[in-house]
Structure formats: structure tokens, C-alpha cells
Amino acid sequence: MGRGDLTDAEWERLRPFLPVSNGRCGRWRDHRQVIDGILHRVRTGVQWRDLPERFGPWKTVYERHRLWSADGTWERLLQQVQAAADAAGEIDWEISVDSTIVRAHQHAAGARTDPPPAPTKGGRRDGTPGREAVAESRRPPGGGGAGGEGLGRSRGGFTSKLHLSADGRCRPLSLVITSGQRADCTQFKPVLEQIRVPRSGLGRPRKKPDSLAADRAYSNGPIREYLRRRGIRHTIPEKTDSQAARLRKGARGGRPPSFDEDRYKKRNTVERAINRLKQSRAVATRYDKRGYVFLGTATAAAVAIWLRT
């Protein structure tokens, strides 16, 4: 076993949830070998063509990663690992939300402007079942130039932005990719709505945290109203200009929003989760042209964090 490869215990946690071949078009290359190759690339940021030979053909590893990024397999694996942790009572549901800029390498430019083709449920687009055929495939987002692929221009240059929520143990719960210039507050609801931890038995997936902390970038009326409507206790500092406007109105300005200083000190958990994600070089610098593939790369890094924490 090489450095960074799955241990036997980690493999057994993933194996039951991996897609299987339909049996009509040969055998898949061993999932464990391919996942080790994907995690090696995510950790080191090496070009796909330069993967060590022990992981098998580089194109097989890349195509498996691209397919699983498109059909939601990485997302399902993350949810199942989270479900096992939740069943064991290992998730701290006092979550925090934030975002981070990811500098895009020049190799991330030049994606096709047309939307990605919709995967065929039976396999390849010509109707012939393929090796990578899985059930419930969905059309990946993207197309329409750099903006459609989550690439844009910000103060950091050619960038993407990774929006995420993290539990109290510094592990990502949900991930959203946008272009680098998008404001944090615009993705607050999508980030929270991506939280979906299945129950070990009967019941709906858990989507609601016990409490939430965020910085001033998320301090506005619609976000606070959304949290109150869902009954989520939250700690978000008030912006200076909002506070001044409220004071100018006097009694008509209403009460100041509640703020728990001790709870806000724990917001560093999301910063530490970002640091963990960016220990993976393919997350710290974006090399993937397609937005959905980069989201799969970040999700694979999150799966590794959950398995090894």
C-alpha cells in the first residue's frame, strides 16, 4: 500500500456504496485501485498522464473520476460516510459556513462552450452499455464559457470560489463551486440546502443543524429571515453600516440581532476545514477545465477527510 492509499478499513466503508458493472460489457477495473489513483492525483495535483503505473491506465482513472463527478457518485459516497458518522454520534451539528478563493491554473481554461452531453442510463451515448454505466445518472452543470464552469475574475485573478459548510470537527458537510467574483451571501442557501445526511434506518435525511455561525459577509435581512423560518439558531455579527442605520431609526430600528461571542469563537472550525481541503493540491489550485469535475475533485478530498478523521 502506497502513501495516501485506502486502508482496508477505509475501503470496507466505501465498498458497499460503489456502482457495479451491468455485466454486459466486460469487467470494470478494480475500484480500489482506481480510487487510490484518484486520491493520489487529488493529493499531489499531478497531471493525469503522469499517474504512476501501479494505478493502471491513466485514462481509466480519469474517466472513472469524470463519470463519478457527473453522475453524483462522489456526492453519494460523501453522504454515506457522513451517515455512518452521524449514526455513531460523531457529527457536531454546530456548523459554520464560509468560502475560499481557489486560484485557477492556465490549464483550467479552454473548456467547451456547449453544455456537457446528458449521460445515457444504459452506458455510452450510442445506446451501447459501457463499462462506466451506473443507475440514476444526471446531466452535469456547465457549458457556456468560463462563467458556466465556475471560473471568473476576482482580485486574485483567474479564480473559482469554493463555498462550504463544516461541522464542529472541521469536516466539510456540503460544497458549492462558483466563479471567483461571486459574493458569499448569494450561495448561503445553496450551501445549506446541500446538507443531506441520510439516516441509518427509516426517516428522512437530516438537513437542519443545531446552530450556525458565519462572518459579516452573510449578515443581511434575507439570510436572517431564512434562518428564522427554518428555526436555526445562528450567530452572525452585524455589519457596521447596518448597525448605524438601525441606530439612526431609533425605536423604529428594532432590536439588534442576538450575538453569542463564545459561539462565534468556534467559527474557526470552517477555516480549519478549508485548510484541510487545501492540503490536497488539486483543490488548492484548480486544474480541471469542467466545473463539475472540479467539484468532484473537492468532494473526493472531503471523502478522504471524513474517512481519516
Tab-separated table of N, CA, C and O in Angstrom, residues 101-103 152-161 179-182:
chain	number	residue	atom	x	y	z
A	101	ILE	N	-11.206	31.337	-1.888
A	101	ILE	CA	-10.810	31.514	-3.288
A	101	ILE	C	-9.829	30.410	-3.680
A	101	ILE	O	-8.934	30.050	-2.922
A	102	VAL	N	-10.021	29.875	-4.885
A	102	VAL	CA	-9.117	28.869	-5.439
A	102	VAL	C	-8.543	29.423	-6.740
A	102	VAL	O	-9.287	29.707	-7.688
A	103	ARG	N	-7.252	29.586	-6.773
A	103	ARG	CA	-6.614	30.111	-7.987
A	103	ARG	C	-6.674	29.059	-9.089
A	103	ARG	O	-6.321	27.882	-8.862
A	152	GLY	N	-13.917	32.758	-13.072
A	152	GLY	CA	-14.166	34.181	-13.224
A	152	GLY	C	-12.963	34.999	-12.813
A	152	GLY	O	-11.899	34.458	-12.484
A	153	ARG	N	-13.122	36.292	-12.832
A	153	ARG	CA	-12.049	37.218	-12.482
A	153	ARG	C	-12.370	37.899	-11.161
A	153	ARG	O	-13.430	38.504	-11.004
A	154	SER	N	-11.471	37.782	-10.207
A	154	SER	CA	-11.610	38.447	-8.922
A	154	SER	C	-10.298	39.167	-8.628
A	154	SER	O	-9.411	39.245	-9.477
A	155	ARG	N	-10.171	39.696	-7.422
A	155	ARG	CA	-8.927	40.368	-7.064
A	155	ARG	C	-7.734	39.417	-7.120
A	155	ARG	O	-6.602	39.842	-7.291
A	156	GLY	N	-8.008	38.143	-6.969
A	156	GLY	CA	-6.934	37.157	-7.042
A	156	GLY	C	-6.596	36.723	-8.443
A	156	GLY	O	-5.717	35.888	-8.636
A	157	GLY	N	-7.296	37.281	-9.449
A	157	GLY	CA	-7.031	36.907	-10.833
A	157	GLY	C	-8.055	35.907	-11.334
A	157	GLY	O	-9.246	36.009	-11.049
A	158	PHE	N	-7.582	34.931	-12.085
A	158	PHE	CA	-8.419	33.893	-12.688
A	158	PHE	C	-8.720	32.857	-11.606
A	158	PHE	O	-7.846	32.068	-11.229
A	159	THR	N	-9.952	32.857	-11.082
A	159	THR	CA	-10.233	32.082	-9.879
A	159	THR	C	-11.598	31.419	-9.924
A	159	THR	O	-12.488	31.790	-10.690
A	160	SER	N	-11.737	30.436	-9.044
A	160	SER	CA	-13.027	29.867	-8.667
A	160	SER	C	-13.208	30.116	-7.179
A	160	SER	O	-12.256	30.445	-6.469
A	161	LYS	N	-14.434	29.958	-6.704
A	161	LYS	CA	-14.697	30.105	-5.275
A	161	LYS	C	-15.381	28.837	-4.773
A	161	LYS	O	-16.330	28.345	-5.400
A	179	SER	N	-17.898	30.948	-9.705
A	179	SER	CA	-16.786	31.772	-10.179
A	179	SER	C	-16.268	32.632	-9.034
A	179	SER	O	-16.972	32.893	-8.049
A	180	GLY	N	-15.022	33.096	-9.159
A	180	GLY	CA	-14.334	33.740	-8.054
A	180	GLY	C	-14.936	35.048	-7.601
A	180	GLY	O	-14.744	35.442	-6.450
A	181	GLN	N	-15.672	35.750	-8.472
A	181	GLN	CA	-16.189	37.066	-8.101
A	181	GLN	C	-17.562	37.003	-7.435
A	181	GLN	O	-18.091	38.032	-7.025
A	182	ARG	N	-18.160	35.819	-7.305
A	182	ARG	CA	-19.489	35.724	-6.715
A	182	ARG	C	-19.444	36.032	-5.225
A	182	ARG	O	-18.564	35.562	-4.504
